[in-house]
Short mmCIF file of C-alpha atoms in Angstrom, two decimals:
data_model
loop_
_atom_site.label_atom_id
_atom_site.label_comp_id
_atom_site.label_asym_id
_atom_site.label_seq_id
_atom_site.Cartn_x
_atom_site.Cartn_y
_atom_site.Cartn_z
CA UNK C 59 0.00 0.00 0.00
CA UNK C 60 1.26 3.50 -0.80
CA UNK C 61 2.45 5.34 2.28
CA UNK C 62 -0.16 7.82 3.45
CA UNK C 63 0.62 11.52 3.26
CA UNK C 64 -2.05 12.41 5.81
CA UNK C 65 -3.69 10.43 8.55
CA UNK C 66 -1.74 9.45 11.67
CA UNK C 67 1.62 10.15 10.00
CA UNK C 68 0.93 13.86 9.57
CA UNK C 69 3.12 16.05 11.83
CA UNK C 70 1.08 17.07 14.84
CA UNK C 71 1.87 20.75 15.01
CA UNK C 72 0.26 24.14 14.60
CA UNK C 73 1.96 26.03 11.80
CA UNK C 74 0.86 29.40 10.42
CA UNK C 75 2.97 30.50 7.44
CA UNK C 76 0.52 32.80 5.63
CA UNK C 77 -2.51 34.86 6.44
CA UNK C 78 -5.52 32.60 6.95
CA UNK C 79 -6.96 32.02 4.42
CA UNK C 80 -3.75 32.20 2.39
CA UNK C 81 -3.27 33.17 -1.27
CA UNK C 82 -3.84 29.69 -2.72
CA UNK C 83 -6.99 29.25 -0.64
CA UNK C 84 -8.14 32.67 -1.82
CA UNK C 85 -7.72 31.57 -5.44
CA UNK C 86 -9.70 28.40 -4.77
CA UNK C 87 -12.34 30.42 -2.93
CA UNK C 88 -12.84 32.52 -6.05
CA UNK C 89 -13.33 29.31 -8.05
CA UNK C 90 -15.75 28.02 -5.40
CA UNK C 91 -17.79 31.21 -5.54
CA UNK C 92 -18.02 30.91 -9.32
CA UNK C 93 -18.95 27.21 -9.41
CA UNK C 94 -20.63 26.26 -6.12
CA UNK C 95 -24.12 27.36 -5.10
CA UNK C 96 -24.08 30.34 -2.77
CA UNK C 97 -26.18 28.50 -0.21
CA UNK C 98 -23.26 26.15 0.48
CA UNK C 99 -21.13 28.12 2.93
CA UNK C 100 -17.86 27.37 4.70
CA UNK C 101 -16.92 28.19 8.29
CA UNK C 102 -13.28 28.81 7.37
CA UNK C 103 -12.38 28.88 3.65
CA UNK C 104 -8.96 27.26 3.88
CA UNK C 105 -8.74 24.45 1.35
CA UNK C 106 -7.57 21.19 2.85
CA UNK C 107 -4.91 18.97 1.30
CA UNK C 108 -4.19 16.66 4.25
CA UNK C 109 -5.59 15.90 7.69
CA UNK C 110 -4.88 13.47 10.47
CA UNK C 111 -4.65 13.18 14.23
CA UNK C 112 -5.56 16.61 15.55
CA UNK C 113 -4.53 18.79 12.58
CA UNK C 114 -5.69 19.98 9.15
CA UNK C 115 -3.13 21.13 6.57
CA UNK C 116 -4.17 23.57 3.85
CA UNK C 117 -2.95 24.34 0.32
CA UNK C 118 -0.78 27.20 1.61
CA UNK C 119 1.15 24.97 4.02
CA UNK C 120 -0.64 26.09 7.18
CA UNK C 121 -1.35 23.41 9.76
CA UNK C 122 -4.39 24.14 11.91
CA UNK C 123 -5.32 22.52 15.19
CA UNK C 124 -8.68 20.86 14.62
CA UNK C 125 -11.35 21.43 17.27
CA UNK C 126 -14.13 20.54 14.82
CA UNK C 127 -13.58 16.99 13.50
CA UNK C 128 -15.71 17.81 10.45
CA UNK C 129 -18.58 18.36 12.92
CA UNK C 130 -17.92 15.27 15.06
CA UNK C 131 -17.23 12.99 12.09
CA UNK C 132 -13.49 12.21 12.27
CA UNK C 133 -13.51 11.07 15.88
CA UNK C 134 -10.91 8.40 15.09
CA UNK C 135 -8.84 10.99 13.20
CA UNK C 136 -8.92 11.65 9.48
CA UNK C 137 -7.62 8.76 7.34
CA UNK C 138 -7.24 6.47 10.36
CA UNK C 139 -5.20 3.39 9.51
CA UNK C 140 -7.95 0.80 9.99
CA UNK C 141 -10.48 2.92 8.10
CA UNK C 142 -8.13 3.36 5.11
CA UNK C 143 -7.05 -0.29 5.18
CA UNK C 144 -10.57 -1.72 5.20
CA UNK C 145 -12.05 0.84 2.80
CA UNK C 146 -9.14 0.40 0.34
CA UNK C 147 -9.56 -3.37 0.34
CA UNK C 148 -13.28 -2.96 -0.34
CA UNK C 149 -12.60 -0.45 -3.14
CA UNK C 150 -10.46 -3.06 -4.84
CA UNK C 151 -13.20 -5.71 -4.60
CA UNK C 152 -16.31 -3.74 -5.63
CA UNK C 153 -17.64 -0.25 -5.05
CA UNK C 154 -21.38 -0.79 -5.30
CA UNK C 155 -24.11 -3.29 -6.05
CA UNK C 156 -27.01 -1.74 -4.07
CA UNK C 157 -27.84 -3.84 -1.03
CA UNK C 158 -31.46 -4.04 -2.22
CA UNK C 159 -30.31 -5.73 -5.44
CA UNK C 160 -27.48 -8.06 -4.42
CA UNK C 161 -26.52 -7.82 -0.73
CA UNK C 162 -23.05 -8.14 0.81
CA UNK C 163 -21.59 -9.13 4.17
CA UNK C 164 -20.27 -5.70 5.20
CA UNK C 165 -23.76 -4.26 5.60
CA UNK C 166 -24.76 -7.20 7.80
CA UNK C 167 -21.56 -6.85 9.87
CA UNK C 168 -22.25 -3.18 10.57
CA UNK C 169 -25.80 -4.03 11.68
CA UNK C 170 -24.44 -6.76 13.96
CA UNK C 171 -21.99 -4.30 15.51
CA UNK C 172 -24.77 -1.78 16.07
CA UNK C 173 -26.85 -4.43 17.83
CA UNK C 174 -23.90 -5.14 20.14
CA UNK C 175 -22.96 -1.53 20.85
CA UNK C 176 -26.28 0.28 21.29
CA UNK C 177 -27.99 0.32 24.73
CA UNK C 178 -30.21 -2.56 25.82
CA UNK C 179 -29.99 -6.35 25.64
CA UNK C 180 -33.22 -6.82 23.64
CA UNK C 181 -33.29 -8.16 20.08
CA UNK C 182 -32.28 -5.37 17.68
CA UNK C 183 -32.17 -4.75 13.96
CA UNK C 184 -30.81 -1.88 11.85
CA UNK C 185 -31.24 -0.22 8.48
CA UNK C 186 -28.42 1.78 6.89
CA UNK C 187 -28.61 5.11 5.08
CA UNK C 188 -26.35 7.94 3.88
CA UNK C 189 -26.87 10.87 6.25
CA UNK C 190 -28.17 11.80 9.66
CA UNK C 191 -31.22 13.50 8.20
CA UNK C 192 -32.08 10.33 6.29
CA UNK C 193 -31.75 8.30 9.48
CA UNK C 194 -34.09 10.58 11.41
CA UNK C 195 -36.62 10.66 8.58
CA UNK C 196 -36.63 6.87 8.40
CA UNK C 197 -36.98 6.60 12.17
CA UNK C 198 -40.20 8.61 11.82
CA UNK C 199 -41.39 6.31 9.01
CA UNK C 200 -40.69 3.25 11.13
CA UNK C 201 -42.39 4.69 14.23
CA UNK C 202 -45.47 5.66 12.25
CA UNK C 203 -45.66 2.24 10.65
CA UNK C 204 -45.34 0.51 14.03
CA UNK C 205 -47.78 2.67 16.02
CA UNK C 206 -50.26 3.50 13.23
CA UNK C 207 -50.11 7.08 14.54
CA UNK C 208 -48.93 10.28 12.87
CA UNK C 209 -47.83 12.95 15.37
CA UNK C 210 -44.14 13.50 16.13
CA UNK C 211 -42.90 15.42 19.18
CA UNK C 212 -39.58 17.28 19.23
CA UNK C 213 -37.99 19.86 21.54
CA UNK C 214 -36.92 23.48 21.67
CA UNK C 215 -33.35 24.01 20.41
CA UNK C 216 -33.30 20.62 18.66
CA UNK C 217 -31.63 20.00 15.30
CA UNK C 218 -32.46 16.96 13.18
CA UNK C 219 -31.53 17.76 9.58
CA UNK C 220 -32.19 19.67 6.35
CA UNK C 221 -34.71 17.54 4.44
CA UNK C 222 -38.30 18.75 4.37
CA UNK C 223 -39.41 16.55 7.27
CA UNK C 224 -36.27 17.11 9.35
CA UNK C 225 -36.44 20.88 8.77
CA UNK C 226 -39.87 20.68 10.39
CA UNK C 227 -38.31 18.79 13.29
CA UNK C 228 -35.48 21.33 13.63
CA UNK C 229 -36.12 24.31 15.91
CA UNK C 230 -33.87 27.05 14.51
CA UNK C 231 -35.13 29.10 11.59
CA UNK C 232 -31.95 30.70 10.23
CA UNK C 233 -30.13 29.29 8.33
CA UNK C 234 -31.84 25.91 8.33
CA UNK C 235 -35.50 26.66 7.56
CA UNK C 236 -35.80 30.26 6.42
CA UNK C 237 -37.60 30.51 3.08
CA UNK C 238 -37.82 26.76 2.54
CA UNK C 239 -41.39 26.02 3.70
CA UNK C 240 -44.06 24.81 3.81
CA UNK C 241 -42.91 22.02 6.07
CA UNK C 242 -44.20 18.55 6.86
CA UNK C 243 -47.28 18.49 9.10
CA UNK C 244 -47.98 16.71 12.39
CA UNK C 245 -44.78 17.93 14.07
CA UNK C 246 -45.10 19.44 17.55
CA UNK C 247 -42.46 21.23 19.64
CA UNK C 248 -42.33 21.22 23.45
CA UNK C 249 -40.00 22.77 26.08
CA UNK C 250 -36.51 21.45 26.78
CA UNK C 251 -34.81 21.33 30.17
CA UNK C 252 -32.11 23.95 29.43
CA UNK C 253 -30.51 24.44 32.87
CA UNK C 254 -28.62 27.67 32.18
CA UNK C 255 -31.69 29.46 30.85
CA UNK C 256 -34.48 27.94 32.97
CA UNK C 257 -36.30 30.87 34.56
CA UNK C 258 -36.75 29.33 38.02
CA UNK C 259 -33.18 28.01 38.17
CA UNK C 260 -31.37 24.84 37.15
CA UNK C 261 -32.46 23.03 40.32
CA UNK C 262 -36.09 23.15 39.15
CA UNK C 263 -35.39 22.63 35.49
CA UNK C 264 -35.81 18.87 34.99
CA UNK C 265 -39.08 18.51 36.90
CA UNK C 266 -40.73 21.66 35.58
CA UNK C 267 -39.66 21.19 31.95
CA UNK C 268 -40.79 17.57 31.92
CA UNK C 269 -44.13 18.50 33.46
CA UNK C 270 -44.66 21.26 30.91
CA UNK C 271 -43.70 19.03 27.98
CA UNK C 272 -45.94 16.18 29.12
CA UNK C 273 -48.82 18.56 29.76
CA UNK C 274 -48.52 20.06 26.28
CA UNK C 275 -48.37 16.62 24.66
CA UNK C 276 -51.38 15.39 26.63
CA UNK C 277 -53.56 18.46 26.11
CA UNK C 278 -52.57 19.78 22.69
CA UNK C 279 -51.85 16.56 20.78
CA UNK C 280 -53.12 13.62 22.79
CA UNK C 281 -50.58 10.99 23.78
CA UNK C 282 -52.63 8.39 21.92
CA UNK C 283 -51.89 10.23 18.66
CA UNK C 284 -48.10 10.43 19.07
CA UNK C 285 -45.99 8.03 17.04
CA UNK C 286 -42.57 9.19 18.23
CA UNK C 287 -40.76 11.49 20.63
CA UNK C 288 -37.36 12.46 19.22
CA UNK C 289 -34.58 14.08 21.25
CA UNK C 290 -30.83 14.51 21.18
CA UNK C 291 -29.44 13.31 24.56
CA UNK C 292 -27.02 16.23 24.24
CA UNK C 293 -28.28 18.80 21.78
CA UNK C 294 -25.86 19.64 18.98
CA UNK C 295 -26.57 22.65 16.77
CA UNK C 296 -28.88 24.05 19.45
CA UNK C 297 -25.89 24.77 21.68
CA UNK C 298 -24.50 21.53 23.16
CA UNK C 299 -27.24 21.70 25.77
CA UNK C 300 -27.13 18.87 28.28
CA UNK C 301 -30.73 18.46 29.51
CA UNK C 302 -31.04 18.69 33.28
CA UNK C 303 -30.58 15.33 35.00
CA UNK C 304 -33.88 13.50 35.34
CA UNK C 305 -35.53 15.10 32.32
CA UNK C 306 -34.70 12.38 29.78
CA UNK C 307 -35.77 9.47 32.03
CA UNK C 308 -39.07 11.22 32.73
CA UNK C 309 -39.79 11.73 29.03
CA UNK C 310 -38.74 8.15 28.22
CA UNK C 311 -41.04 6.81 30.94
CA UNK C 312 -43.95 8.85 29.58
CA UNK C 313 -43.30 7.50 26.10
CA UNK C 314 -43.23 3.91 27.32
CA UNK C 315 -46.42 4.33 29.35
CA UNK C 316 -48.26 5.66 26.32
CA UNK C 317 -47.01 3.36 23.56
CA UNK C 318 -44.88 6.09 21.99
CA UNK C 319 -41.62 5.21 20.24
CA UNK C 320 -38.76 6.99 22.04
CA UNK C 321 -36.05 7.97 19.55
CA UNK C 322 -32.57 9.04 20.68
CA UNK C 323 -30.91 11.15 17.99
CA UNK C 324 -27.23 10.32 18.63
CA UNK C 325 -25.97 11.55 15.28
CA UNK C 326 -23.57 14.07 16.83
CA UNK C 327 -23.17 12.57 20.31
CA UNK C 328 -22.67 8.89 19.44
CA UNK C 329 -19.63 6.66 19.01
CA UNK C 330 -17.46 7.57 22.01
CA UNK C 331 -17.88 11.32 21.58
CA UNK C 332 -19.15 11.85 25.15
CA UNK C 333 -16.97 9.23 26.84
CA UNK C 334 -19.57 6.50 26.37
CA UNK C 335 -20.55 4.68 23.22
CA UNK C 336 -23.79 6.67 23.29
CA UNK C 337 -24.75 9.72 25.33
CA UNK C 338 -28.10 8.29 26.44
CA UNK C 339 -26.21 5.70 28.51
CA UNK C 340 -25.34 8.42 31.04
CA UNK C 341 -28.79 8.19 32.65
CA UNK C 342 -29.44 4.57 31.72
CA UNK C 343 -31.80 5.43 28.87
CA UNK C 344 -32.60 2.52 26.56
CA UNK C 345 -34.26 4.08 23.50
CA UNK C 346 -36.67 2.20 21.29
CA UNK C 347 -34.82 3.56 18.24
CA UNK C 348 -31.45 5.26 18.00
CA UNK C 349 -30.21 7.23 15.00
CA UNK C 350 -26.49 7.44 14.22
CA UNK C 351 -24.22 8.94 11.56
CA UNK C 352 -21.23 11.35 11.72
CA UNK C 353 -18.62 9.41 13.77
CA UNK C 354 -19.82 6.00 12.60
CA UNK C 355 -17.52 5.58 9.58
CA UNK C 356 -14.41 7.68 10.06
CA UNK C 357 -15.39 10.25 7.43
CA UNK C 358 -17.33 8.23 4.88
CA UNK C 359 -21.08 8.83 4.46
CA UNK C 360 -23.06 6.32 6.49
CA UNK C 361 -26.01 6.50 8.86
CA UNK C 362 -28.23 4.04 10.66
CA UNK C 363 -31.47 3.49 12.50
CA UNK C 364 -31.12 0.77 15.13
CA UNK C 365 -33.87 -0.41 17.42
CA UNK C 366 -36.14 -3.02 18.86
CA UNK C 367 -36.57 -5.79 16.32
CA UNK C 368 -40.37 -5.72 16.46
CA UNK C 369 -40.41 -1.97 15.75
CA UNK C 370 -37.79 -2.14 13.01
CA UNK C 371 -39.73 -4.94 11.31
CA UNK C 372 -42.97 -2.93 11.22
CA UNK C 373 -42.21 -1.37 7.84
CA UNK C 374 -43.21 -3.52 4.86
CA UNK C 375 -40.56 -5.15 2.66
CA UNK C 376 -39.20 -2.55 0.25
CA UNK C 377 -40.39 0.32 2.45
CA UNK C 378 -36.90 1.12 3.70
CA UNK C 379 -33.69 1.59 1.74
CA UNK C 380 -32.09 3.78 -0.87
CA UNK C 381 -29.66 3.32 -3.75
CA UNK C 382 -26.52 4.18 -1.79
CA UNK C 383 -27.66 3.34 1.74
CA UNK C 384 -25.07 1.14 3.41
CA UNK C 385 -22.58 1.49 0.55
CA UNK C 386 -19.97 -1.30 0.82
CA UNK C 387 -16.98 1.06 1.07
CA UNK C 388 -18.69 3.09 3.80
CA UNK C 389 -19.55 -0.11 5.67
CA UNK C 390 -15.91 -1.23 5.50
CA UNK C 391 -14.86 2.17 6.83
CA UNK C 392 -17.34 1.87 9.70
CA UNK C 393 -15.91 -1.49 10.71
CA UNK C 394 -12.46 0.11 10.67
CA UNK C 395 -13.66 3.05 12.77
CA UNK C 396 -15.26 0.75 15.36
CA UNK C 397 -12.08 -1.35 15.43
CA UNK C 398 -10.08 1.82 16.15
CA UNK C 399 -12.49 2.97 18.87
CA UNK C 400 -12.10 -0.34 20.66
CA UNK C 401 -8.35 -0.72 20.24
CA UNK C 402 -7.53 2.84 21.34
CA UNK C 403 -10.26 2.94 24.03
CA UNK C 404 -11.57 6.20 22.68
CA UNK C 405 -14.18 6.43 25.43
CA UNK C 406 -11.32 6.83 27.92
CA UNK C 407 -9.63 9.35 25.64
CA UNK C 408 -12.85 11.38 25.42
CA UNK C 409 -13.08 11.48 29.20
CA UNK C 410 -9.47 12.69 29.43
CA UNK C 411 -10.21 15.41 26.87
CA UNK C 412 -13.14 16.51 29.05
CA UNK C 413 -10.91 16.63 32.12
CA UNK C 414 -8.31 18.80 30.38
CA UNK C 415 -10.77 21.07 28.57
CA UNK C 416 -13.12 21.67 31.48
CA UNK C 417 -10.22 22.44 33.78
CA UNK C 418 -8.79 25.03 31.40
CA UNK C 419 -12.18 26.46 30.39
CA UNK C 420 -13.35 26.78 34.01
CA UNK C 421 -10.26 28.90 34.72
CA UNK C 422 -11.11 31.07 31.71
CA UNK C 423 -14.69 31.40 32.92
CA UNK C 424 -13.47 32.80 36.23
CA UNK C 425 -11.28 35.30 34.38
CA UNK C 426 -13.64 36.39 31.60
CA UNK C 427 -17.18 37.27 32.64
CA UNK C 428 -18.53 36.94 29.12
CA UNK C 429 -18.31 33.15 29.55
CA UNK C 430 -21.72 32.50 31.05
CA UNK C 431 -21.89 28.71 30.97
CA UNK C 432 -19.52 25.76 30.53
CA UNK C 433 -21.13 22.44 29.67
CA UNK C 434 -20.94 19.14 27.82
CA UNK C 435 -19.35 15.74 28.27
CA UNK C 436 -16.34 13.96 26.85
CA UNK C 437 -15.04 15.66 23.73
CA UNK C 438 -18.36 17.45 23.19
CA UNK C 439 -17.76 20.62 25.21
CA UNK C 440 -19.12 24.16 24.83
CA UNK C 441 -19.05 27.61 26.38
CA UNK C 442 -21.96 30.02 26.06
CA UNK C 443 -21.00 33.69 25.75
CA UNK C 444 -23.14 36.45 27.23
CA UNK C 445 -22.99 40.19 27.73
CA UNK C 446 -21.18 40.94 31.00
CA UNK C 447 -23.39 40.95 34.05
CA UNK C 448 -26.35 39.41 32.20
CA UNK C 449 -27.46 36.25 30.47
CA UNK C 450 -28.15 38.15 27.26
CA UNK C 451 -26.65 36.21 24.32
CA UNK C 452 -23.43 37.67 22.90
CA UNK C 453 -23.13 36.41 19.32
CA UNK C 454 -20.82 39.29 18.39
CA UNK C 455 -18.17 38.23 20.92
CA UNK C 456 -18.62 34.61 19.86
CA UNK C 457 -17.90 35.49 16.24
CA UNK C 458 -14.92 37.63 17.25
CA UNK C 459 -13.34 34.87 19.34
CA UNK C 460 -13.86 32.33 16.55
CA UNK C 461 -12.28 34.69 14.02
CA UNK C 462 -9.25 35.29 16.26
CA UNK C 463 -8.81 31.55 16.76
CA UNK C 464 -8.99 30.91 13.02
CA UNK C 465 -6.38 33.59 12.30
CA UNK C 466 -4.04 31.99 14.83
CA UNK C 467 -4.42 28.47 13.43
CA UNK C 468 -7.17 26.95 15.58
CA UNK C 469 -10.35 25.71 13.92
CA UNK C 470 -13.35 26.20 16.20
CA UNK C 471 -17.06 26.06 15.47
CA UNK C 472 -19.98 28.10 16.72
CA UNK C 473 -23.56 26.99 17.31
CA UNK C 474 -26.59 27.71 19.47
CA UNK C 475 -30.10 28.99 18.91
CA UNK C 476 -28.78 32.49 19.67
CA UNK C 477 -25.47 32.06 17.81
CA UNK C 478 -23.52 32.59 21.04
CA UNK C 479 -21.95 29.21 21.73
CA UNK C 480 -18.42 28.06 20.96
CA UNK C 481 -18.39 24.29 20.61
CA UNK C 482 -15.34 22.06 20.78
CA UNK C 483 -15.23 18.69 19.01
CA UNK C 484 -11.57 17.67 18.78
CA UNK C 485 -10.73 14.29 17.28
CA UNK C 486 -10.59 11.75 20.10
CA UNK C 487 -7.05 10.86 19.04
CA UNK C 488 -5.69 14.39 19.48
CA UNK C 489 -2.48 14.59 21.51
CA UNK C 490 -2.67 16.30 24.87
CA UNK C 491 0.08 18.79 24.00
CA UNK C 492 -1.82 19.85 20.89
CA UNK C 493 -5.07 20.04 22.87
CA UNK C 494 -3.47 22.38 25.39
CA UNK C 495 -1.90 24.47 22.65
CA UNK C 496 -5.33 24.93 21.12
CA UNK C 497 -6.68 26.06 24.48
CA UNK C 498 -3.76 28.52 24.74
CA UNK C 499 -4.87 30.01 21.41
CA UNK C 500 -8.45 30.22 22.66
CA UNK C 501 -7.36 32.00 25.85
CA UNK C 502 -5.33 34.48 23.82
CA UNK C 503 -8.42 35.18 21.71
CA UNK C 504 -10.39 36.06 24.84
CA UNK C 505 -7.56 38.29 26.05
CA UNK C 506 -7.73 40.24 22.77
CA UNK C 507 -11.42 41.08 23.11
#
């Protein structure tokens, strides 16, 4: 096999040799603007040539510390050895047949792994797709087929995708929904237990939010009409909100008592990202269905719905699928990613990242009063920025800090319903020295405000 130029062999260093973006990236950006639809934006228009470990190298020779992982996708690092090895072998054998035409073992192996890894010891089955939005949309199809009901309940600040149905499920208007309606019907939104912003305080958040949500479902929809309740155990685009302890179990219990399919959307939080295989394990939640994507295949497009066998089998034969769903190369990559997660104990590495990051960020929070909240688990950590002395969102400062980090060679992402959250998603294989250097850059950005 040809020696890799990226992946684990890439020098793990921050290196800034031009302005960011540099001249070659600027040339490519002009080509992008001429050829790519304007609706497809980029957080930081540096054009990548190599990536691996905890860094991204661009066409100008800059090496950026990666606190984004392609939005929680390259948890095992970009071009991880086992991912490349397995995917390359599959490429040499065949690239596609369509599993619905002539099946292949890799798809079955991935489904077997998902049955082993996801919470619960009940009989499970899976169906594979291409993207997180597809997985969520198919979870709704399956739940409706199983329950013979139509209504779907989602939560404030939730994000579930960009298709027509998943836009309806998503809370935030701009940029995800604005101008793209009308949206799919029979979608209902209820309050989330958001501790930092709960009016009566975080100590009351779980009980009061759950009571409000259940009351709204019971009175406005009717529990007997609800096919599915869908929630991210840690919300992603909405601001890395960790629902107050006790909220998720209460909602799951309500779903079970009323014959509602409880769906955990683990697309961003799954596969070791939070220090457990899945974030819902933290409170012992065993979902009826769980949707996964992002970190599942080390950078190749793959997604899944996994759940109780009797629910998964409710859809008629031919009712689930898609031409590329469970592509053989993506399945091989997923098996390589799972192999890497096990061999490197990436759950332990995520917990160590949390320990380092929260320690450093807590010290920054004491020093800089615009840091209102520090939250998250594992390598899914965020800080919410506010105007000093208030809880008023501060998206301007958030954008300024992100820009300063980018200029200094640290890739960070923003999120949140109010655009005021800095989220940190480093690859789980990032070295501790590089992690601390990235936090040094972040602290310098705050000092420059």
